[in-house]
Amino acid sequence: MKIKTIKTKPFDDQNPGTSGLRKKVKVFQHKNYLENFVQSIFDSLENIAGETLVLGGDGRYFNREAIQIIIKMAVANGFARLIIGQGGLLSTPAASHIIRKYQAFGGLVLSASHNPGGPDEDFGIKYNVGNGGPAPEKYTQAFYQHSLALKSYKIAELDDIDLDTIGSQQLDAIAIDIIDPVADYAELMQSIFDFDLLRESIGSGYITLRFDAMHAITGPYAKKILEDILGAEAGSVINAIPLEDFGGGHPDPNLAHAKELAEEMFSASAPTFGAASDGDGDRNMIMGSQIFVTPSDSLAVMAANARLIPGYARGLCGVARSMPTSQAVDRVAAHYHLPCYETPTGWKFFGNLLDAGKITLCGEESFGTGSDHVREKDGLWAVLFWLNLIARKRQPVAAIIQDHWRQFGRDFYARHDYEAVDGDIANGIVEHLQALLPTLPGQAFGEFVVSYADEFSYTDPVDGSLSQNQGIRIGFDNGSRIIFRLSGTGTVGATLRIYLERHEANSNLHELDAQVALADLIELAEQFCEIKQRTGRTEPTVIT
Ligand code: VG1
Ligand code: CO
């Protein structure tokens, strides 16, 4: 087999964000753009010769072409074995599991997650390390540094590989295994949850369910696990066929984008349980009949009830949440005397804590929850966790949540996103807030007295690495918080995220609408960041 070295010039914008490198498909299709980034990753990694690489993506437009290129580059760079999901498909959590199970050196996951897909939309690529988790910052920084100085890449002269037939083939020194993308993952789920109980609860009609795969990667996973293995009625999984453009929608599981599901769950004929997942299968939205569970509450409920799930029956060693996630899980941790960590946004910060056995469960407000079973957030896992809880407690979702609020109080929570804001205006907002911060502590705004105002930085308790500028926080002495962050996953302009939370102990007030309960904080946040004056916008693009 002939290996070619192709001369190239560096691109100056291959700096990975919160979760890998994301750009418009058209950018990735530029001559050498994908090749450069992949070579920069391979050049940054040491001793890949003879190792195994896992490869798969969420099936979006350009997935297959990119996989063929990466196969040829992986061969040329000396990998000894490639494990690829059939059809080039692997959900993010399944890729994490497969890296761990087959002790691969790492994996490349092709996805831009919840960003839309199609020829004019987004593509993405992320590297996961040997523990199955997203590459930590020291890796992503090295990828970027290499990309800035890249002069050539290596590629093998090779016919395209048949991605659709399961089986192994040996090409000179490299073994290429096309595997069932679902089987290993389904087996892992069976080892964590009580599938007999679930089968019985679903079979008897106690649980009826609707899962919206949003035309993305979880379709085949959900069909196999929920319908084939657990016996949910055919059609329980909707939008189950992965499409290259996700049917034209945003595969983002929230009330705004998973509209079809949300409408059904608030209708008179709602099933007992509803859920949705995102483009690459790592996020989840949990709903019950007439109720939406915020991701922050979901994490707290999971932590409080973990012992009811076979895989966590021995209890938790600790929990973690990203900084903007509500403090609901902190209350559970305090009650059960569990260590509780606060990390920057992005799953890569949980990896060390999970590896070191400091935490069992972790989550983010952005519809991400997970545990030490893999090193990614895991959408279907969260769905099965909730189903198992409902079956075990014999309680509907609404009752589980209301009981939880009665015990711990309710953390009203909302995130307001202003998308596609002009980059200079967004930076102006951040600079304005930075200047405001030192003036705030001690000031009273109605019932809200500022107790601290700063920029979040994080020292990893395992390896001591420091991550700075991870979001602007304004905390009040009643525990409420306002947080401002710029998104690190968008591809058009800047997205300003405003996170709002307020704790309410009085259970007579728990049924309030979150936007109403948070109205004072919302107004205060807008006053602080001057979003309306500076952008001319009258309201957020998306509220979750
Ligand atoms: C967003 C979320 C963050 C999540 C990240 C990747 O990042 O806020 O919590 O980890 O997406 O998730 P940002 O920088 O846009 O706020 V996924 O499902 O896109 O891999
Ligand atoms: Co995702």
XYZ file of N, CA, C and O in Angstrom, residues 190-349:
640
model
N -27.951 -3.100 29.895
C -28.569 -4.219 30.620
C -27.806 -4.541 31.892
O -28.349 -5.116 32.830
N -26.518 -4.195 31.919
C -25.734 -4.500 33.119
C -25.967 -3.448 34.220
O -25.572 -3.639 35.356
N -26.615 -2.327 33.874
C -26.811 -1.256 34.868
C -28.248 -1.234 35.400
O -28.484 -1.021 36.576
N -29.209 -1.452 34.495
C -30.614 -1.260 34.862
C -31.352 -2.596 34.998
O -30.907 -3.618 34.482
N -32.500 -2.537 35.681
C -33.295 -3.737 35.919
C -34.230 -3.955 34.716
O -35.386 -3.504 34.721
N -33.719 -4.629 33.704
C -34.496 -4.804 32.475
C -35.741 -5.676 32.689
O -36.740 -5.477 32.015
N -35.681 -6.633 33.639
C -36.880 -7.468 33.875
C -38.021 -6.611 34.417
O -39.156 -6.697 33.949
N -37.671 -5.764 35.378
C -38.682 -4.874 35.959
C -39.236 -3.920 34.893
O -40.443 -3.671 34.822
N -38.348 -3.415 34.055
C -38.784 -2.481 33.011
C -39.723 -3.171 32.018
O -40.750 -2.612 31.621
N -39.364 -4.398 31.653
C -40.209 -5.157 30.718
C -41.605 -5.345 31.293
O -42.616 -5.195 30.610
N -41.630 -5.641 32.593
C -42.905 -5.875 33.260
C -43.726 -4.573 33.338
O -44.920 -4.569 33.046
N -43.069 -3.477 33.699
C -43.794 -2.201 33.842
C -44.309 -1.700 32.498
O -45.372 -1.090 32.418
N -43.530 -1.955 31.458
C -43.957 -1.528 30.124
C -45.013 -2.496 29.593
O -46.060 -2.091 29.078
N -44.764 -3.778 29.798
C -45.698 -4.811 29.296
C -47.072 -4.689 29.935
O -48.098 -4.897 29.285
N -47.125 -4.334 31.219
C -48.417 -4.254 31.916
C -49.129 -2.939 31.616
O -50.258 -2.722 32.050
N -48.432 -2.020 30.938
C -49.059 -0.738 30.612
C -48.884 0.303 31.705
O -49.390 1.418 31.606
N -48.167 -0.051 32.808
C -47.951 0.970 33.860
C -47.127 2.131 33.296
O -47.374 3.279 33.614
N -46.158 1.779 32.468
C -45.404 2.841 31.787
C -45.747 2.830 30.309
O -45.615 1.798 29.642
N -46.214 3.981 29.806
C -46.318 4.148 28.357
C -45.321 5.235 27.989
O -45.084 6.153 28.780
N -44.714 5.117 26.819
C -43.649 6.071 26.565
C -43.563 6.523 25.123
O -44.019 5.855 24.198
N -42.954 7.690 25.002
C -42.660 8.263 23.688
C -41.234 8.778 23.733
O -40.851 9.515 24.655
N -40.423 8.341 22.762
C -39.031 8.810 22.696
C -38.829 9.457 21.340
O -39.064 8.833 20.309
N -38.392 10.708 21.341
C -38.176 11.428 20.086
C -36.682 11.428 19.760
O -35.877 12.078 20.432
N -36.324 10.659 18.733
C -34.905 10.574 18.351
C -34.497 11.741 17.453
O -33.336 11.850 17.064
N -35.435 12.581 17.095
C -35.162 13.814 16.336
C -34.385 13.560 15.039
O -33.532 14.363 14.655
N -34.652 12.419 14.409
C -33.983 12.031 13.153
C -32.472 11.972 13.307
O -31.728 12.230 12.361
N -32.022 11.670 14.509
C -30.581 11.668 14.747
C -30.130 10.283 15.210
O -30.862 9.304 15.071
N -28.951 10.222 15.776
C -28.273 8.939 15.988
C -28.985 7.994 16.950
O -28.844 6.783 16.853
N -29.779 8.508 17.924
C -30.343 7.572 18.905
C -31.481 6.729 18.353
O -31.905 5.797 19.037
N -31.963 7.040 17.131
C -33.046 6.228 16.566
C -32.777 4.729 16.681
O -33.525 4.003 17.345
N -31.701 4.226 16.050
C -31.450 2.787 16.115
C -31.196 2.266 17.536
O -31.594 1.137 17.864
N -30.590 3.069 18.374
C -30.341 2.647 19.765
C -31.660 2.522 20.533
O -31.906 1.555 21.238
N -32.516 3.535 20.391
C -33.764 3.554 21.146
C -34.717 2.460 20.652
O -35.399 1.810 21.436
N -34.742 2.253 19.339
C -35.624 1.219 18.799
C -35.219 -0.144 19.346
O -36.046 -0.936 19.782
N -33.919 -0.392 19.309
C -33.421 -1.691 19.770
C -33.737 -1.883 21.260
O -34.284 -2.903 21.677
N -33.380 -0.882 22.066
C -33.487 -1.063 23.518
C -34.930 -0.910 23.997
O -35.450 -1.761 24.715
N -35.590 0.164 23.596
C -36.926 0.421 24.148
C -37.991 -0.469 23.512
O -38.845 -1.014 24.205
N -37.926 -0.614 22.192
C -38.986 -1.399 21.535
C -38.635 -2.889 21.486
O -39.413 -3.725 21.935
N -37.462 -3.234 20.946
C -37.155 -4.659 20.759
C -36.880 -5.370 22.086
O -37.410 -6.442 22.353
N -36.035 -4.777 22.919
C -35.638 -5.498 24.142
C -36.662 -5.294 25.267
O -37.021 -6.228 25.969
N -37.144 -4.067 25.448
C -38.039 -3.806 26.586
C -39.521 -3.908 26.226
O -40.378 -3.810 27.097
N -39.815 -4.073 24.953
C -41.192 -4.365 24.561
C -42.125 -3.173 24.459
O -43.347 -3.340 24.457
N -41.570 -1.950 24.397
C -42.464 -0.807 24.188
C -43.138 -0.966 22.827
O -42.558 -1.511 21.881
N -44.374 -0.516 22.762
C -45.170 -0.627 21.540
C -44.402 -0.084 20.321
O -43.696 0.929 20.453
N -44.569 -0.729 19.187
C -43.935 -0.206 17.969
C -44.437 1.216 17.739
O -45.623 1.499 17.913
N -43.530 2.119 17.392
C -43.939 3.512 17.203
C -43.716 4.357 18.444
O -43.927 5.573 18.425
N -43.288 3.732 19.551
C -42.973 4.510 20.756
C -41.812 5.434 20.487
O -41.707 6.514 21.065
N -40.890 4.977 19.613
C -39.768 5.827 19.222
C -40.167 6.550 17.940
O -40.467 5.908 16.930
N -40.195 7.871 18.001
C -40.564 8.629 16.797
C -39.338 9.291 16.177
O -38.314 9.465 16.843
N -39.456 9.668 14.918
C -38.342 10.268 14.169
C -37.089 9.414 14.314
O -35.998 9.911 14.603
N -37.280 8.098 14.116
C -36.248 7.134 14.497
C -35.186 6.901 13.435
O -34.170 6.264 13.713
N -35.412 7.390 12.229
C -34.418 7.121 11.182
C -33.442 8.294 11.081
O -33.857 9.424 10.816
N -32.141 8.040 11.324
C -31.176 9.136 11.230
C -31.146 9.706 9.811
O -31.052 8.961 8.840
N -31.271 11.007 9.688
C -31.208 11.670 8.383
C -30.014 12.619 8.361
O -29.643 13.181 9.395
N -29.457 12.818 7.166
C -28.257 13.659 7.058
C -28.501 15.103 7.478
O -27.590 15.809 7.874
N -29.780 15.538 7.373
C -30.075 16.924 7.782
C -31.045 16.949 8.961
O -31.654 17.968 9.252
N -31.196 15.802 9.636
C -32.079 15.692 10.801
C -33.487 16.192 10.477
O -34.159 16.791 11.328
N -33.903 15.988 9.220
C -35.242 16.424 8.828
C -35.375 17.936 8.789
O -36.474 18.481 8.818
N -34.234 18.631 8.755
C -34.286 20.095 8.662
C -34.338 20.783 10.024
O -34.331 22.011 10.093
N -34.418 20.004 11.106
C -34.537 20.631 12.432
C -33.215 20.752 13.170
O -32.160 20.359 12.665
N -33.289 21.338 14.366
C -32.152 21.324 15.279
C -32.327 20.085 16.140
O -33.315 20.001 16.866
N -31.401 19.142 16.118
C -31.584 17.957 16.967
C -31.189 18.288 18.410
O -30.209 17.768 18.950
N -31.952 19.180 19.006
C -31.631 19.702 20.327
C -32.812 19.400 21.240
O -33.903 19.952 21.055
N -32.630 18.507 22.206
C -33.784 18.060 22.998
C -34.177 19.084 24.046
O -33.699 19.059 25.177
N -35.022 19.999 23.700
C -35.580 20.936 24.677
C -36.990 21.289 24.213
O -37.436 20.847 23.151
N -37.690 22.067 25.019
C -39.101 22.330 24.704
C -39.260 23.110 23.402
O -40.270 22.996 22.719
N -38.237 23.893 23.043
C -38.336 24.673 21.813
C -38.147 23.798 20.580
O -38.883 23.924 19.598
N -37.165 22.912 20.597
C -36.851 22.146 19.387
C -37.528 20.769 19.324
O -37.756 20.257 18.231
N -37.819 20.172 20.459
C -38.546 18.887 20.433
C -40.036 19.185 20.638
O -40.681 18.680 21.550
N -40.553 20.003 19.769
C -41.919 20.536 19.903
C -42.989 19.471 19.852
O -43.933 19.468 20.637
N -42.814 18.540 18.894
C -43.814 17.493 18.689
C -44.011 16.718 19.995
O -45.138 16.490 20.449
N -42.907 16.357 20.606
C -42.952 15.601 21.857
C -43.565 16.455 22.966
O -44.441 15.994 23.710
N -43.098 17.713 23.069
C -43.574 18.581 24.153
C -45.091 18.743 24.076
O -45.797 18.654 25.081
N -45.595 18.936 22.863
C -47.044 19.113 22.717
C -47.795 17.868 23.173
O -48.793 17.937 23.869
N -47.274 16.718 22.777
C -47.942 15.480 23.173
C -47.916 15.303 24.692
O -48.903 14.904 25.299
N -46.791 15.631 25.324
C -46.661 15.399 26.767
C -47.544 16.327 27.583
O -47.849 16.039 28.729
N -47.935 17.460 27.002
C -48.846 18.362 27.719
C -50.294 18.197 27.245
O -51.167 18.970 27.616
N -50.557 17.178 26.418
C -51.923 16.964 25.917
C -52.678 15.979 26.816
O -52.081 15.321 27.677
N -53.963 15.872 26.570
C -54.787 14.971 27.382
C -54.414 13.516 27.159
O -54.604 12.664 28.038
N -53.863 13.205 25.976
C -53.552 11.797 25.695
C -52.061 11.502 25.904
O -51.501 10.610 25.275
N -51.410 12.255 26.777
C -49.963 12.078 26.980
C -49.647 10.694 27.538
O -50.360 10.193 28.407
N -48.571 10.089 27.055
C -48.094 8.872 27.704
C -47.533 9.209 29.086
O -47.412 10.389 29.432
N -47.182 8.199 29.873
C -46.691 8.506 31.223
C -45.293 9.116 31.191
O -44.934 9.894 32.057
N -44.507 8.761 30.143
C -43.121 9.207 30.110
C -42.742 9.640 28.703
O -43.109 8.994 27.723
N -41.999 10.742 28.609
C -41.527 11.198 27.311
C -40.076 11.619 27.402
O -39.623 12.090 28.452
N -39.337 11.447 26.311
C -37.928 11.841 26.323
C -37.470 12.117 24.905
O -38.079 11.671 23.932
N -36.389 12.864 24.802
C -35.780 13.127 23.498
C -34.273 13.148 23.667
O -33.764 13.325 24.779
N -33.579 12.966 22.544
C -32.115 13.014 22.605
C -31.596 13.868 21.459
O -32.351 14.242 20.566
N -30.300 14.178 21.485
C -29.767 15.141 20.515
C -29.057 14.444 19.350
O -29.070 13.214 19.228
N -28.415 15.246 18.506
C -27.758 14.746 17.301
C -26.864 13.553 17.543
O -26.939 12.551 16.828
N -26.001 13.624 18.541
C -25.025 12.550 18.761
C -25.365 11.670 19.959
O -24.544 10.839 20.373
N -26.562 11.860 20.534
C -27.050 10.901 21.536
C -26.520 11.092 22.937
O -26.695 10.216 23.785
N -25.863 12.216 23.208
C -25.350 12.362 24.577
C -26.254 13.206 25.476
O -26.058 13.244 26.676
N -27.244 13.874 24.907
C -28.134 14.692 25.745
C -29.488 14.035 25.905
O -29.874 13.181 25.100
N -30.248 14.495 26.882
C -31.583 13.959 27.098
C -32.511 15.024 27.617
O -32.113 15.905 28.367
N -33.766 14.944 27.203
C -34.808 15.743 27.847
C -35.784 14.764 28.467
O -36.233 13.824 27.811
N -36.101 14.973 29.724
C -37.003 14.086 30.452
C -38.329 14.802 30.693
O -38.352 15.929 31.185
N -39.409 14.125 30.343
C -40.741 14.663 30.613
C -41.639 13.569 31.167
O -41.429 12.380 30.908
N -42.632 13.986 31.939
C -43.702 13.072 32.333
C -44.982 13.666 31.801
O -44.985 14.780 31.249
N -46.081 12.950 31.984
C -47.349 13.522 31.568
C -47.532 14.868 32.278
O -47.437 14.942 33.507
N -47.697 15.928 31.540
C -47.944 17.295 32.023
C -46.758 17.906 32.775
O -46.923 18.875 33.514
N -45.568 17.354 32.638
C -44.433 17.967 33.343
C -43.124 17.834 32.557
O -42.878 16.821 31.884
N -42.332 18.898 32.666
C -41.002 18.926 32.076
C -40.011 18.955 33.239
O -40.182 19.718 34.184
N -38.996 18.109 33.177
C -38.006 18.058 34.258
C -36.773 18.842 33.813
O -36.184 18.517 32.774
N -36.380 19.849 34.564
C -35.162 20.554 34.135
C -33.975 19.609 34.311
O -33.966 18.763 35.212
N -32.972 19.752 33.448
C -31.809 18.867 33.562
C -31.138 18.967 34.935
O -30.652 17.968 35.475
N -31.150 20.156 35.519
C -30.547 20.315 36.847
C -31.319 19.506 37.888
O -30.725 18.855 38.757
N -32.655 19.544 37.802
C -33.468 18.747 38.723
C -33.275 17.258 38.461
O -33.252 16.445 39.380
N -33.166 16.917 37.180
C -32.994 15.509 36.825
C -31.751 14.942 37.513
O -31.786 13.867 38.124
N -30.660 15.691 37.456
C -29.424 15.240 38.096
C -29.624 15.075 39.604
O -29.180 14.080 40.197
N -30.330 16.035 40.210
C -30.538 15.978 41.656
C -31.394 14.771 42.046
O -31.097 14.070 43.020
N -32.443 14.514 41.253
C -33.325 13.372 41.543
C -32.539 12.066 41.383
O -32.657 11.136 42.184
N -31.733 11.998 40.347
C -30.917 10.791 40.145
C -29.991 10.563 41.342
O -29.859 9.451 41.840
N -29.353 11.645 41.793
C -28.415 11.504 42.909
C -29.147 11.046 44.164
O -28.657 10.192 44.904
N -30.353 11.591 44.389
C -31.089 11.262 45.609
C -31.612 9.821 45.602
O -31.828 9.234 46.660
N -31.806 9.264 44.398
C -32.450 7.945 44.297
C -31.563 6.857 43.712
O -32.036 5.764 43.409
N -30.286 7.149 43.557
C -29.413 6.228 42.821
C -29.420 4.813 43.378
O -29.338 3.835 42.625
N -29.555 4.677 44.680
C -29.492 3.336 45.278
C -30.606 2.408 44.796
O -30.520 1.191 44.953
N -31.660 2.980 44.217
C -32.760 2.144 43.717
C -32.430 1.500 42.375
O -33.180 0.673 41.880
N -31.320 1.918 41.777
C -30.925 1.386 40.466
C -29.844 0.326 40.689
O -28.848 0.598 41.376
N -30.011 -0.875 40.119
C -29.032 -1.939 40.406
C -27.568 -1.506 40.224
O -26.735 -1.790 41.079
N -27.282 -0.772 39.159
C -25.896 -0.390 38.890
C -25.302 0.570 39.914
O -24.085 0.765 39.952
N -26.158 1.189 40.722
C -25.668 2.162 41.715
C -26.128 1.793 43.122
O -26.146 2.627 44.026
N -26.513 0.521 43.296
C -27.087 0.083 44.574
C -26.115 0.260 45.735
O -26.526 0.409 46.882
N -24.822 0.251 45.422
C -23.846 0.424 46.509
C -23.671 1.878 46.919
O -22.895 2.191 47.812
N -24.370 2.766 46.267
C -24.268 4.189 46.612
C -23.277 4.923 45.735
O -22.600 4.328 44.901
N -23.220 6.218 45.915
C -22.387 7.078 45.071
C -21.140 7.491 45.853
O -21.198 7.674 47.060
N -20.027 7.689 45.127
C -18.844 8.187 45.850
C -18.797 9.711 45.827
O -18.091 10.323 46.625
N -19.536 10.339 44.949
C -19.567 11.791 44.885
C -20.320 12.214 43.647
O -20.684 11.368 42.803
N -20.594 13.499 43.537
C -21.315 14.023 42.365
C -20.617 15.298 41.878
O -19.836 15.903 42.615
N -20.915 15.674 40.641
C -20.370 16.923 40.113
C -21.380 17.545 39.172
O -22.195 16.847 38.563
N -21.298 18.861 39.080
C -22.130 19.578 38.106
C -21.276 20.677 37.495
O -20.317 21.159 38.101
N -21.660 21.087 36.274
C -20.964 22.226 35.685
C -21.412 23.494 36.414
O -22.504 23.531 37.001
N -20.579 24.505 36.357
C -20.823 25.722 37.138
C -22.212 26.320 36.895
O -22.915 26.668 37.843
N -22.660 26.459 35.616
C -23.976 27.079 35.431
C -25.169 26.188 35.819
O -26.300 26.664 35.840
N -24.941 24.916 36.070
C -26.027 24.004 36.458
C -26.545 24.400 37.841
O -25.757 24.837 38.687
N -27.837 24.234 38.085
C -28.395 24.718 39.356
C -27.821 23.945 40.535
O -27.277 22.855 40.399
N -27.999 24.532 41.703
C -27.431 23.941 42.918
C -28.319 22.853 43.525
O -28.091 22.422 44.654
N -29.314 22.388 42.759
C -30.211 21.361 43.302
C -29.433 20.120 43.742
O -29.713 19.545 44.799
N -28.450 19.720 42.957
C -27.707 18.499 43.319
C -26.823 18.742 44.545
O -26.558 17.816 45.319
N -26.413 19.985 44.762
C -25.591 20.293 45.941
C -26.368 19.990 47.228
O -25.808 19.540 48.220
N -27.701 20.268 47.175
C -28.528 20.042 48.364
C -28.618 18.547 48.667
O -28.574 18.128 49.816
N -28.733 17.758 47.603
C -28.792 16.302 47.787
C -27.454 15.818 48.351
O -27.411 15.021 49.294
N -26.367 16.331 47.771
C -25.037 15.905 48.226
C -24.836 16.263 49.699
O -24.343 15.444 50.487
N -25.261 17.455 50.079
C -25.093 17.875 51.479
C -25.900 16.954 52.391
O -25.417 16.499 53.431
N -27.120 16.639 51.959
C -27.998 15.793 52.777
C -27.395 14.406 52.996
O -27.464 13.847 54.083
N -26.804 13.855 51.945
C -26.250 12.494 52.049
C -24.744 12.490 52.335
O -24.105 11.454 52.237
N -24.208 13.649 52.660
C -22.767 13.776 52.967
C -21.886 13.251 51.837
O -20.940 12.499 52.059
N -22.224 13.659 50.614
C -21.418 13.251 49.452
C -20.549 14.415 49.003
O -21.007 15.560 48.987
N -19.331 14.157 48.581
C -18.548 15.231 47.963
C -19.254 15.742 46.703
O -19.880 14.956 45.986
N -19.172 17.049 46.482
C -19.851 17.654 45.331
C -18.890 18.630 44.672
O -18.373 19.527 45.334
N -18.638 18.450 43.379
C -17.665 19.280 42.668
C -18.365 20.194 41.664
O -19.383 19.816 41.096
N -17.773 21.356 41.451
C -18.295 22.318 40.485
C -17.217 22.528 39.415
O -16.117 22.982 39.728
N -17.540 22.189 38.173
C -16.549 22.223 37.086
C -16.958 23.249 36.029
O -18.121 23.649 35.978
N -16.043 23.626 35.162
C -16.447 24.474 34.035
C -17.369 23.708 33.073
O -17.454 22.475 33.130
N -18.013 24.431 32.191
C -18.892 23.820 31.188
C -18.113 22.913 30.243
O -17.024 23.281 29.786
N -18.669 21.773 29.937
C -18.035 20.830 28.998
C -17.675 19.542 29.715
O -17.152 19.562 30.833
N -17.967 18.421 29.043
C -17.784 17.125 29.708
C -16.322 16.793 29.982
O -15.992 15.979 30.832
N -15.415 17.420 29.252
C -13.999 17.059 29.431
C -13.513 17.294 30.858
O -12.538 16.687 31.275
N -14.214 18.135 31.611
C -13.777 18.424 32.974
C -14.217 17.355 33.983
O -13.761 17.356 35.118
